[in-house]
XYZ file of C-alpha atoms in Angstrom:
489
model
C -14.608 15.699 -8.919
C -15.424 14.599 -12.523
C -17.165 16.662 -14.873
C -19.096 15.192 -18.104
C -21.848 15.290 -20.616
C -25.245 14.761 -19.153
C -28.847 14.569 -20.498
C -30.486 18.207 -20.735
C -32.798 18.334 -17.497
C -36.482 19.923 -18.980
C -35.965 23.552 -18.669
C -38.937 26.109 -18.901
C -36.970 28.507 -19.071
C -35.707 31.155 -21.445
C -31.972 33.134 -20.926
C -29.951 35.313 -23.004
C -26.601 35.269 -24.341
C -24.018 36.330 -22.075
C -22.088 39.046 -21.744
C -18.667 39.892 -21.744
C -17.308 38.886 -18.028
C -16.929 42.067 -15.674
C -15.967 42.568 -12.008
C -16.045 45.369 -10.418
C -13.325 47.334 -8.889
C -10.947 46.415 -6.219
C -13.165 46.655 -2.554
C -12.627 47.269 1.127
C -12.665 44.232 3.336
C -15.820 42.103 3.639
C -17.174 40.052 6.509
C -19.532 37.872 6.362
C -21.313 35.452 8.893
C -20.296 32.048 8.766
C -22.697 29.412 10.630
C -22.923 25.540 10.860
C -26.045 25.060 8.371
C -28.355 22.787 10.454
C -31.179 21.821 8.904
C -33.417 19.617 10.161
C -32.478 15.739 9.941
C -34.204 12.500 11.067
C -31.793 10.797 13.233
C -31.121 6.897 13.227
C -31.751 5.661 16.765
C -28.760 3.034 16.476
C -26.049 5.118 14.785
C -24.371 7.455 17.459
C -23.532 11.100 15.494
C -19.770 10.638 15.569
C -20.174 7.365 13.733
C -22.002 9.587 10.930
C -19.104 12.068 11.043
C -16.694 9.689 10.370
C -18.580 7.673 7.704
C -18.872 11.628 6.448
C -15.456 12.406 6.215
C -14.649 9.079 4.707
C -17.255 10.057 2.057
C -15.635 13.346 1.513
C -12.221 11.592 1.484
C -13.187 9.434 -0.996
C -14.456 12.696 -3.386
C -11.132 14.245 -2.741
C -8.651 11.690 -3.724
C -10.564 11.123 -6.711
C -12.450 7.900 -6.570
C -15.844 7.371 -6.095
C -15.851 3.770 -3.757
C -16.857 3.622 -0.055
C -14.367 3.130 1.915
C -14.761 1.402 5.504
C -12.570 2.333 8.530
C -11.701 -0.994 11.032
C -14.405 -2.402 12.417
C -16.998 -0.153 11.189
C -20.144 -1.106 9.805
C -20.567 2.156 7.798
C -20.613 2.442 3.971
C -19.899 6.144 3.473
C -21.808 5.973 0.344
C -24.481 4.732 1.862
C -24.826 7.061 4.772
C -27.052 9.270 5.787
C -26.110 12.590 4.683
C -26.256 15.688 7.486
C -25.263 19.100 7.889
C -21.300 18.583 8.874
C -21.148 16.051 5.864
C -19.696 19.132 4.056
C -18.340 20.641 7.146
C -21.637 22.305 7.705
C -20.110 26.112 7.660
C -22.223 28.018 5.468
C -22.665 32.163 4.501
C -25.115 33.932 2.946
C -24.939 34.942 -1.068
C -27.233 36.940 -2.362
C -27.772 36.322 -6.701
C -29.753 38.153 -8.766
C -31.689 41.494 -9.383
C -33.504 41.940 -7.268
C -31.421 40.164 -5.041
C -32.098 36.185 -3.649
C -30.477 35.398 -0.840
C -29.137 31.779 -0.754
C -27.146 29.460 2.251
C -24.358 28.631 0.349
C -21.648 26.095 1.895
C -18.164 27.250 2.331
C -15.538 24.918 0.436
C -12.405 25.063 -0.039
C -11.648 21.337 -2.212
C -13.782 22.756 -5.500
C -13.741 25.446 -7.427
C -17.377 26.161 -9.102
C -19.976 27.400 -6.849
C -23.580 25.894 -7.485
C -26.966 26.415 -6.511
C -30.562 24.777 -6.171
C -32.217 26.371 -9.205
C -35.727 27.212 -10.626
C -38.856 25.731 -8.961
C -38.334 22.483 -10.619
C -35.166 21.451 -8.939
C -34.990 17.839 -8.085
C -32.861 16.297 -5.271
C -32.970 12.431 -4.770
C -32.369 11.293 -1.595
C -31.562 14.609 0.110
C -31.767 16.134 3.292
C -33.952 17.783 5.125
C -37.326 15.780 5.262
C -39.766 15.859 2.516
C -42.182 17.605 4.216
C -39.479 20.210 5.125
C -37.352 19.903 1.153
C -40.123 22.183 -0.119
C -39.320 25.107 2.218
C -35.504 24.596 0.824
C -34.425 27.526 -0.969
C -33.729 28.139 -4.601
C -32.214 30.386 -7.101
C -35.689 31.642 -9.313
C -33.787 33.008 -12.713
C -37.012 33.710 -13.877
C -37.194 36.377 -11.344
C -34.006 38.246 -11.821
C -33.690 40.781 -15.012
C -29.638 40.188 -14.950
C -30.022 36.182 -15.056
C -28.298 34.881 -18.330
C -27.229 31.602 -19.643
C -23.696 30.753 -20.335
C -23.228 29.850 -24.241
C -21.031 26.943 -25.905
C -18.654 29.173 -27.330
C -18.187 31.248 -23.868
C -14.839 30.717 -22.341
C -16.475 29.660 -19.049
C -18.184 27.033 -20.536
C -14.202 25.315 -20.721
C -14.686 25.316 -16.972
C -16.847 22.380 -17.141
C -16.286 21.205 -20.322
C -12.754 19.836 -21.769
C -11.987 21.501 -25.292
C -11.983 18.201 -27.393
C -15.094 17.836 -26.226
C -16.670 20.904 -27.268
C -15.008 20.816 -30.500
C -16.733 17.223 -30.932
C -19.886 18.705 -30.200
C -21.774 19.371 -33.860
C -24.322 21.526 -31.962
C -21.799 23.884 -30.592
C -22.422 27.328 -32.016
C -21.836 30.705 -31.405
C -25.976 30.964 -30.442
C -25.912 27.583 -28.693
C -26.194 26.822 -24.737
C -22.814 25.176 -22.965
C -23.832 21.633 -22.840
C -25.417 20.518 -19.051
C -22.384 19.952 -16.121
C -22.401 16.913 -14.338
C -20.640 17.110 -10.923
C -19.554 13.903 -9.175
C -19.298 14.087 -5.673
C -18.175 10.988 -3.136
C -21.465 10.815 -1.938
C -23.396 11.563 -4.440
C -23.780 14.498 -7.641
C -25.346 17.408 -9.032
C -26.264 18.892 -12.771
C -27.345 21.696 -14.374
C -26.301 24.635 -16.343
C -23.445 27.192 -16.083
C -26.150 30.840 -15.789
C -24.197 34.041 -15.018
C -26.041 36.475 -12.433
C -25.084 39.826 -10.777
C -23.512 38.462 -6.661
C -23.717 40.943 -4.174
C -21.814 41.158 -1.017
C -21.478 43.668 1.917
C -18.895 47.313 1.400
C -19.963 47.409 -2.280
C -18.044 44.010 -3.678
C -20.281 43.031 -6.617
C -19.361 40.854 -9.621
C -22.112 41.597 -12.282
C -21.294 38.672 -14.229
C -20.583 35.797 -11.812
C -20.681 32.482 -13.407
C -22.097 29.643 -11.590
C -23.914 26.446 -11.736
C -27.794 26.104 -11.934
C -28.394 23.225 -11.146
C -31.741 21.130 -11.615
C -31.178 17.650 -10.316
C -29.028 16.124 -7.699
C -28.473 13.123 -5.567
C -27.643 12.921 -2.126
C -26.170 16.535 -1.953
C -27.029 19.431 0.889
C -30.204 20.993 1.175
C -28.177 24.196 0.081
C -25.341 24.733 -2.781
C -21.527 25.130 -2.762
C -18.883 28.102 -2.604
C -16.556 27.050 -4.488
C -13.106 28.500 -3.066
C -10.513 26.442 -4.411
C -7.887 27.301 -6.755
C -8.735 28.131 -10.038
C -10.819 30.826 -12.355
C -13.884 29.421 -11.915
C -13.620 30.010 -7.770
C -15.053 32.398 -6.034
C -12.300 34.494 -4.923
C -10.496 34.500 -8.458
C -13.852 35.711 -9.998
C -14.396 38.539 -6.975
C -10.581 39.554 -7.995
C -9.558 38.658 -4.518
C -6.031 37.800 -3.757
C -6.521 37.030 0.137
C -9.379 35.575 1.794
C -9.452 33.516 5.280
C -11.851 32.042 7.587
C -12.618 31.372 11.396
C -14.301 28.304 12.343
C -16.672 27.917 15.177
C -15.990 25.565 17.918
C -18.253 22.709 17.578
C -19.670 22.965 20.696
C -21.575 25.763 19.864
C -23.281 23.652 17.032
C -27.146 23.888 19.111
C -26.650 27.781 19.356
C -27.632 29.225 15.645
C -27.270 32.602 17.723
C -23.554 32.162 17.513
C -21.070 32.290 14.272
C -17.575 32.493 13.221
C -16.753 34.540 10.168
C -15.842 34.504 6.313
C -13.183 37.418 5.997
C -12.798 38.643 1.979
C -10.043 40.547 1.889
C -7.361 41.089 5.166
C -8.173 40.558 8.239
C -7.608 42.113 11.530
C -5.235 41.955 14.008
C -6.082 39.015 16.094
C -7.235 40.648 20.128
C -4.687 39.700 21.865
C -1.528 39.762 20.269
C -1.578 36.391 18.835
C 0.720 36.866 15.298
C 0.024 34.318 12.038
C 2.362 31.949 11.340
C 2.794 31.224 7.771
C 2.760 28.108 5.758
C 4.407 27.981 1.932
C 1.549 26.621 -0.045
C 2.746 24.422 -3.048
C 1.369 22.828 -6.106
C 0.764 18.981 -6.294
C 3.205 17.313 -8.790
C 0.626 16.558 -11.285
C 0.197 20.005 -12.638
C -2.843 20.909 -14.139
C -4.102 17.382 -13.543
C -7.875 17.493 -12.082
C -8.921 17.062 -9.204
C -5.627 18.247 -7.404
C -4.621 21.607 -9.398
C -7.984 23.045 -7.516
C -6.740 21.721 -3.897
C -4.511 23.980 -1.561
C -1.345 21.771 -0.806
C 0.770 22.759 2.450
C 4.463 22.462 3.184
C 4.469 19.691 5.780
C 7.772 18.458 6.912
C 7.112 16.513 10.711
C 4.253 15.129 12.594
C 4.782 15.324 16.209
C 2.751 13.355 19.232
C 4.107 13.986 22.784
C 6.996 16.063 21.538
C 8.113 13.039 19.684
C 8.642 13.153 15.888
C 6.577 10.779 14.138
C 8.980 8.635 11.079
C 5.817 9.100 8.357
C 6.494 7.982 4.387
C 7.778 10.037 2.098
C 4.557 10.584 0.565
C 3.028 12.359 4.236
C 5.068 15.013 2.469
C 4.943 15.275 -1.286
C 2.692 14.413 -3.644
C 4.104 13.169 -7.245
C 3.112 13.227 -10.910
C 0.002 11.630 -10.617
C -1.013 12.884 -7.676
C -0.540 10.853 -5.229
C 0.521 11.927 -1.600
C 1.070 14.912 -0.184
C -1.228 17.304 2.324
C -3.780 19.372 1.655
C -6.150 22.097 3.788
C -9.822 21.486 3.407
C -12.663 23.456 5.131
C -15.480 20.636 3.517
C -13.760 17.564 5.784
C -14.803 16.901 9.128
C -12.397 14.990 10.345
C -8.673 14.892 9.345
C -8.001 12.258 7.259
C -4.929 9.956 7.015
C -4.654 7.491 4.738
C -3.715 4.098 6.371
C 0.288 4.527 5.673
C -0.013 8.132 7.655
C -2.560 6.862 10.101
C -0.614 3.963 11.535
C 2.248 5.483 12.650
C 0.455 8.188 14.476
C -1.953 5.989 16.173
C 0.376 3.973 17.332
C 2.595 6.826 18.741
C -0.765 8.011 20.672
C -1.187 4.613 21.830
C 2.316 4.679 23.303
C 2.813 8.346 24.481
C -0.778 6.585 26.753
C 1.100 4.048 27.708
C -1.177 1.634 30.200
C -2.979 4.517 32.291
C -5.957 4.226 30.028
C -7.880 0.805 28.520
C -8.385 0.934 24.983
C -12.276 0.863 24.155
C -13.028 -1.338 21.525
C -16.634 -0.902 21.466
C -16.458 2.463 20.859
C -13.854 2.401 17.999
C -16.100 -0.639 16.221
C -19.298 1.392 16.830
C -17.663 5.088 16.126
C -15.281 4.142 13.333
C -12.644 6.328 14.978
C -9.880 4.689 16.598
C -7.791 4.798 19.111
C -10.070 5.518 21.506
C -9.854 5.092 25.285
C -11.852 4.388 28.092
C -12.777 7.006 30.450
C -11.800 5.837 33.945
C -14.772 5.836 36.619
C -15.124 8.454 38.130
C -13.197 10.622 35.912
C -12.807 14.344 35.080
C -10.292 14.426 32.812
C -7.923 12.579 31.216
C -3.550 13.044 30.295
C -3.179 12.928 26.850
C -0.310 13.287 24.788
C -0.022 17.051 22.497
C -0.371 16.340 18.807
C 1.520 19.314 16.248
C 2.054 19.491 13.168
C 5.556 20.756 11.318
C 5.761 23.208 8.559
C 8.282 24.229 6.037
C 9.600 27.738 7.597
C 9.242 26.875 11.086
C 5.219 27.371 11.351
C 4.111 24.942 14.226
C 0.345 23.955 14.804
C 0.200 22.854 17.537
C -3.389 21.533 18.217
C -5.802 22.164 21.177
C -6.806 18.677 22.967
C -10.427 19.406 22.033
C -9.346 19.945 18.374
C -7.832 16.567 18.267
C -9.783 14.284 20.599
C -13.735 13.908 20.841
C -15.583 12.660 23.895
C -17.792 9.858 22.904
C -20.687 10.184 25.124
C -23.336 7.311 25.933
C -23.275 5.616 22.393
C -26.303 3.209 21.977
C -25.289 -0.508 22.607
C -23.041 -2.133 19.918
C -25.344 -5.297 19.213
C -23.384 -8.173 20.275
C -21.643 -6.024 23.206
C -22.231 -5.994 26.882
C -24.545 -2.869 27.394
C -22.554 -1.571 30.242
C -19.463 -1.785 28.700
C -20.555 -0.324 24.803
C -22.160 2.805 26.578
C -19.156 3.633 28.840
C -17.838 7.206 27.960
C -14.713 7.094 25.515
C -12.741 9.853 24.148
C -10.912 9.075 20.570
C -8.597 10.373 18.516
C -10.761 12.514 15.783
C -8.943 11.227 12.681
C -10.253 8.763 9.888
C -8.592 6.502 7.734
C -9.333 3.802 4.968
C -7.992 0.671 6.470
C -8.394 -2.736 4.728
C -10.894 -5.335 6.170
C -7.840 -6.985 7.979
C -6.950 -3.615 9.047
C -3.829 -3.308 6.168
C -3.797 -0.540 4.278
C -6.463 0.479 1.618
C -6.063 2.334 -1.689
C -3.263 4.611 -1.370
C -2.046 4.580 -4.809
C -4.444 8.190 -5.402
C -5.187 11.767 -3.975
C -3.912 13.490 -0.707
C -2.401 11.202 1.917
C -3.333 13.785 4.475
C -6.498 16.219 4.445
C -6.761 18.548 7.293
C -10.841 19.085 8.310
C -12.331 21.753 9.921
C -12.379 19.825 13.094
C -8.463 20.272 13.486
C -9.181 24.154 12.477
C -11.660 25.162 15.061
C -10.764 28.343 16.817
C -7.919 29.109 14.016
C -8.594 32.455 12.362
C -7.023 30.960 8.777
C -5.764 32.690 5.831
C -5.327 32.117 2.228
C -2.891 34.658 0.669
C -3.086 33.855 -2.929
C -1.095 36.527 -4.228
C 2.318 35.195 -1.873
C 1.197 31.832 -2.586
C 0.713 31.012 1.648
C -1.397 29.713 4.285
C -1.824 32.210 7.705
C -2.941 30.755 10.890
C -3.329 31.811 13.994
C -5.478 30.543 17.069
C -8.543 33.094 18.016
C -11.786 32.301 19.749
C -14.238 32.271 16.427
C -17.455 33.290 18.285
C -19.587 35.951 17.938
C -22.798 36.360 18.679
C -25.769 37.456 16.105
């Protein structure tokens, strides 16, 4: 994410100072619903949807790791730049906030790879080539300052303005005074970016946790970005848990294949949680800090222990950087409830492909139609006649002992009747497939791509469906535990 000066959107609107920050006291626990935000989207007859998720996650990849180019997986004819942007773009998990007095109630998108939450703002927000529709973007909902008495603006001199703002700069700014406004945000995204202005507003959640001066973005112009804003939940003050005083939140993802039932959600847990039904107990993860420090992006990202990749009980031998990530920030793995799709970068992905390739062996064809028209790869054939299909168990290693080991439908996606790959014979490019749901940034001869920045390894909310996960700030660890996530509305 990169953060600069941009040039002051018209504003018609009139704040006052801010003041002093506040939170309220310590709460009880707070639940919240947390649904796949699905707003409407025009669909592109010739791209199948998993070739959109992948060009998605790419995209989001791309933001992470702290460049801005697309980046192409083998064989795929996506630009993640360039694609069209959809609900699990972000991972499409979304709760409700509600801002203001009297209180506005706003989809906001769960994310766990950025710290400052923003919103649509005022009724002359502007969103270039955005989702939904146009005839459906002016049903969107916005933040209205003007109709909330708490609304104020952040000022130059505020210490939240530093959030967005680097201190040379605003000591290089002649017009910063005591009176004056912190200067417009810019937010640059991988596929695309949003401005504004830092406001502070009264947030309300369920059981009584309020923060009456919650500082987030308004923002009045963005490109390519969700129909709805962010929740920010990475590390750092400007987050949402460090400004609710929070020291443990955690999250339970809904299986995907409840994505055409809005009647069913998984859940956004402030606080602790409870025991799982069952009996199931969390396994803990030591959560670490990236090498570089204070270095943006990667002081806001949530870095895990990982010490072994297994696939069929087999270690994979993964570089040193699967593991670690060093002083520039480079390497290393990372949680992320905004990626689809794990991603590997190509030095990662490699070796684990090619173990699932050989823990297959020859009892299923590879399908290269699918992986040139999905962007996923490997993928394999499903044999005629078929029900289901032996597949090797994927897990992954932590430091401690902690062992994920993955579900086959949190791993592997079914890749129904694709539309024909031009060039392709029909009956062959719309055979059923099932491939491994990873993404990586290979070369155009299928070497590795740029590896030199960001997390080698990004685990997306794909990999964490049906996980009740927890971030316990305060012992500086990552809970998980497998749960079934739905419940109905």
């Amino acid at each position: 994410m990169g953060m600069g000066m941009a040039p002051p959107p018209l504003l018609l609107l009139s704040f006052l100072l801010l003041p002093l920050l506040s939170t309220a006291a310590p709460a009880p626990t707070t639940t919240l619903r947390l649904y796949r935000h699905l707003p409407h989207v025009e669909e592109a007859a010739h791209h199948h949807p998993l070739s959109r998720l992948a060009a998605a996650s790419l995209a989001r990849a791309a933001h992470l790791k702290g460049h801005r180019r697309g980046a192409t997986s083998k064989g795929s004819k996506q630009h993640p730049q360039a694609a069209a942007l959809y609900p699990h773009s972000y991972g499409g998990y979304a709760f409700t906030a509600s801002l203001g007095t009297p209180p506005q109630p706003l989809p906001v998108l769960l994310d766990t790879g950025s710290h400052l939450t923003w919103v649509p703002c005022t009724s002359k927000y502007q969103c270039s080539d955005c989702p939904p529709a146009a005839a459906a973007a002016a049903a969107a909902p916005v933040f209205h300052p003007n109709n909330s008495s708490t609304s104020r603006i952040i000022g130059c001199r505020n210490p939240s303005c530093l959030w967005v703002h680097s201190a040379a700069h605003l000591a290089a700014a002649t017009n910063c005074t005591r009176s004056s406004v912190c200067p417009p945000y810019a937010v640059v995204y991988g596929s695309g970016s949003t401005a504004g202005l830092l406001i502070a507003d009264t947030l309300r959640a369920p059981a009584g946790r309020t923060v009456q001066s919650f500082v987030l973005g308004c923002s009045l112009v963005s490109v390519h970005q969700p129909p709805s804003g962010l929740a920010g939940f990475g590390r750092g003050a400007p987050s949402l848990p460090a400004q609710l005083g929070i020291n443990k939140f955690g999250y339970c993802l809904l299986s995907r294949r409840f994505d055409d039932n809005a009647a069913v959600s998984g859940s956004l847990v402030l606080g602790d949680a409870k025991p799982a039904a069952g009996g199931n107990s969390m396994q803990y993860v030591p959560l670490v800090r990236s090498a570089a420090g204070d270095k943006q992006p990667y002081a806001v990202y949530y870095y895990l222990a990982l010490t072994a990749v297994t696939v069929g009980g087999k270690a994979v031998r993964l570089p040193e950087r699967a593991f670690a990530a060093n002083a520039a920030g480079s390497g290393g793995a990372i949680v992320d409830s905004g990626t689809t799709f794990t991603y590997l970068d190509a030095t990662v992905f490699q070796p684990v492909a090619d173990a699932v390739v050989a823990a297959v062996g020859a009892r299923y064809k590879r399908s290269k139609d699918a992986e040139d028209g999905l962007g996923l790869r490997p993928c394999f054939a499903l044999p005629q006649g078929a029900k289901s299909m032996a597949l090797p168990e994927l897990s992954l290693h932590f430091k401690g002992g902690a062992e994920m080991k993955l579900p086959l439908e949190n791993y592997f996606v079914v890749a129904g009747r694709a539309p024909p790959v031009p060039g392709a014979d029909a009956a062959v490019s719309s055979a059923e497939a099932i491939c491994l749901a990873v993404v990586t940034d290979l070369g155009p001869n299928g070497g590795a791509g740029d590896v030199t920045g960001g997390p080698a390894i990004i685990l997306g909310s794909f990999q964490q469906q049906n996980y009740y996960v927890e971030y316990d700030l305060a012992n500086e660890r990552l809970g998980f535990r497998r749960q079934p996530c739905a419940a109905s509305s």
